Amino acid sequence: MVFNAPERLCSLCPRLVEFRNGNIKKFPHYYNGAVEPFGNIDAEILIVGLAPGLNGANQTARPFTNDYAGDVLYPMLKKYNLARGVYQKRKNDGFELVNARVTNAVRCVPPQNKVTGEETKTCGVFLKQEIEAMPRLKAILCLGSVSHGAVLGVLGYKKSQYKFAHGAEHFLDKHNIRLVDSYHTSRYNINTGVLTEEMFEDVIKKICGLISNS
């Protein structure tokens, strides 16, 4: 299976296109387009977020980059040897992922960081292709309930049978893949204590253990 990323100026979701057009005028130096995944297609771990942040990936063209969520995610991946280099919040900083790949359920930045069910479904075509194009994939880490639902939806599993919960682990038997859940590493979740770095580290430890034991 070949993974075909959406075109930079993807036109499939009218609301997102309208928002992008406004951002092109407001932030002409930003990337302002569908953000491509980060990391090798041969990775064993796929990390799925919600969507690009307005001043994060929408600016830098790399998922979770120049974004508070990335400030939590990327150093933790490096701590567990899933990344190398120095994360400097820009696409050309030389930071690399090791045996991990980062993507989003929706590839274009949404207004107020909120996507619709229809947008998630539309962009799910690309998420499905991406998952099926990863020949060594063993585990998917979903950051937040939206990405959790998106992954289950595109792979044909009933959401009612795989409840989202921080630290939950689900076996997707038809694909021989482990799905692990975490609260999103957003600034809001960290600041309100919904997610602590210790809680997130426990999830990363879990997914590393799953890979090493499989």
Short mmCIF file of C-alpha atoms in Angstrom, two decimals, residues 37-174:
data_model
loop_
_atom_site.label_atom_id
_atom_site.label_comp_id
_atom_site.label_asym_id
_atom_site.label_seq_id
_atom_site.Cartn_x
_atom_site.Cartn_y
_atom_site.Cartn_z
CA PRO A 37 3.60 13.29 8.83
CA PHE A 38 6.99 13.31 10.54
CA GLY A 39 9.09 10.15 10.72
CA ASN A 40 9.83 7.05 8.69
CA ILE A 41 7.09 4.95 7.11
CA ASP A 42 8.98 1.87 8.38
CA ALA A 43 8.53 2.84 12.04
CA GLU A 44 6.92 0.40 14.48
CA ILE A 45 5.11 3.17 16.40
CA LEU A 46 2.61 5.66 14.99
CA ILE A 47 1.58 8.60 17.18
CA VAL A 48 -1.69 10.23 16.15
CA GLY A 49 -2.64 13.72 17.29
CA LEU A 50 -5.69 15.84 16.61
CA ALA A 51 -4.73 18.50 14.04
CA PRO A 52 -2.01 21.11 13.41
CA GLY A 53 -1.88 24.04 15.81
CA LEU A 54 -2.32 27.50 14.32
CA ASN A 55 1.07 28.76 15.45
CA GLY A 56 2.63 25.31 15.63
CA ALA A 57 2.60 22.87 12.73
CA ASN A 58 0.55 25.26 10.60
CA GLN A 59 3.51 27.60 10.82
CA THR A 60 6.42 25.13 10.75
CA ALA A 61 5.03 22.36 8.50
CA ARG A 62 5.99 19.64 10.98
CA PRO A 63 3.54 18.01 13.43
CA PHE A 64 3.72 19.26 17.03
CA THR A 65 6.58 21.64 16.17
CA ASN A 66 6.69 25.11 17.79
CA ASP A 67 3.74 23.96 19.85
CA TYR A 68 3.44 23.38 23.61
CA ALA A 69 2.22 19.85 22.94
CA GLY A 70 5.46 19.17 21.09
CA ASP A 71 7.49 20.59 23.97
CA VAL A 72 6.09 17.71 26.03
CA LEU A 73 6.02 15.03 23.33
CA TYR A 74 9.40 15.31 21.65
CA PRO A 75 11.71 15.45 24.71
CA MET A 76 9.88 12.42 26.10
CA LEU A 77 10.40 10.51 22.86
CA LYS A 78 14.10 11.37 23.00
CA LYS A 79 14.31 10.23 26.63
CA TYR A 80 13.14 6.79 25.54
CA ASN A 81 15.40 6.62 22.46
CA LEU A 82 12.55 7.22 20.03
CA ALA A 83 14.23 10.41 18.79
CA ARG A 84 17.67 11.93 18.47
CA GLY A 85 19.10 15.40 18.04
CA VAL A 86 18.05 18.65 19.65
CA TYR A 87 14.43 19.71 19.31
CA GLN A 88 14.53 23.41 18.42
CA LYS A 89 10.92 23.96 17.36
CA ARG A 90 11.55 24.25 13.63
CA LYS A 91 11.37 21.80 10.74
CA ASN A 92 15.04 22.03 9.78
CA ASP A 93 16.46 21.69 13.31
CA GLY A 94 17.96 18.25 12.59
CA PHE A 95 15.73 16.55 15.16
CA GLU A 96 14.88 13.02 14.02
CA LEU A 97 12.47 10.32 15.12
CA VAL A 98 13.70 6.77 15.67
CA ASN A 99 11.26 3.91 15.04
CA ALA A 100 8.38 6.36 15.51
CA ARG A 101 6.20 8.45 13.24
CA VAL A 102 3.91 11.36 14.15
CA THR A 103 0.77 12.31 12.25
CA ASN A 104 -2.64 13.88 12.83
CA ALA A 105 -6.23 12.74 12.43
CA VAL A 106 -6.90 15.96 10.47
CA ARG A 107 -4.04 17.44 8.44
CA CYS A 108 -5.15 21.10 8.17
CA VAL A 109 -5.43 23.57 11.04
CA PRO A 110 -9.03 24.01 12.29
CA PRO A 111 -10.59 27.10 13.88
CA GLN A 112 -10.26 27.10 17.69
CA ASN A 113 -8.39 23.76 17.52
CA LYS A 114 -11.69 21.94 17.02
CA VAL A 115 -12.48 19.61 14.13
CA THR A 116 -15.87 18.35 13.02
CA GLY A 117 -16.87 14.73 12.64
CA GLU A 118 -17.18 15.23 8.89
CA GLU A 119 -13.64 16.66 8.65
CA THR A 120 -12.26 13.76 10.65
CA LYS A 121 -14.07 11.32 8.38
CA THR A 122 -12.89 13.07 5.21
CA CYS A 123 -9.25 13.18 6.29
CA GLY A 124 -9.56 9.60 7.50
CA VAL A 125 -8.88 8.46 3.95
CA PHE A 126 -5.29 9.62 4.38
CA LEU A 127 -4.97 8.21 7.89
CA LYS A 128 -6.15 4.80 6.71
CA GLN A 129 -3.69 4.80 3.83
CA GLU A 130 -0.89 5.82 6.14
CA ILE A 131 -1.57 3.05 8.65
CA GLU A 132 -1.85 0.43 5.94
CA ALA A 133 1.36 1.66 4.29
CA MET A 134 3.43 1.06 7.45
CA PRO A 135 4.80 -2.48 6.99
CA ARG A 136 6.35 -2.82 10.47
CA LEU A 137 3.65 -1.06 12.49
CA LYS A 138 3.08 -2.65 15.90
CA ALA A 139 1.53 0.06 18.04
CA ILE A 140 -0.50 3.24 17.66
CA LEU A 141 -0.48 5.91 20.36
CA CYS A 142 -3.60 8.06 20.22
CA LEU A 143 -3.30 11.48 21.85
CA GLY A 144 -6.85 12.33 22.81
CA SER A 145 -10.28 10.86 22.19
CA VAL A 146 -10.66 12.39 18.72
CA SER A 147 -7.60 10.60 17.35
CA HIS A 148 -8.68 7.44 19.19
CA GLY A 149 -12.04 7.55 17.44
CA ALA A 150 -10.48 8.41 14.11
CA VAL A 151 -8.13 5.42 14.18
CA LEU A 152 -10.89 3.01 15.16
CA GLY A 153 -13.19 4.44 12.52
CA VAL A 154 -10.80 4.16 9.59
CA LEU A 155 -9.79 0.61 10.55
CA GLY A 156 -13.39 -0.56 10.93
CA TYR A 157 -13.68 -1.12 14.68
CA LYS A 158 -16.69 -0.19 16.81
CA LYS A 159 -15.85 2.65 19.16
CA SER A 160 -18.25 1.26 21.78
CA GLN A 161 -16.02 -1.79 22.17
CA TYR A 162 -12.79 0.18 22.64
CA LYS A 163 -13.36 2.87 25.23
CA PHE A 164 -10.93 5.78 25.40
CA ALA A 165 -9.13 6.15 28.72
CA HIS A 166 -5.70 7.46 29.59
CA GLY A 167 -3.26 4.55 29.66
CA ALA A 168 -5.77 2.13 28.14
CA GLU A 169 -4.43 -0.56 25.84
CA HIS A 170 -6.53 -2.22 23.15
CA PHE A 171 -5.66 -5.06 20.78
CA LEU A 172 -6.87 -4.51 17.23
CA ASP A 173 -7.01 -8.14 16.23
CA LYS A 174 -7.77 -7.71 12.53
#
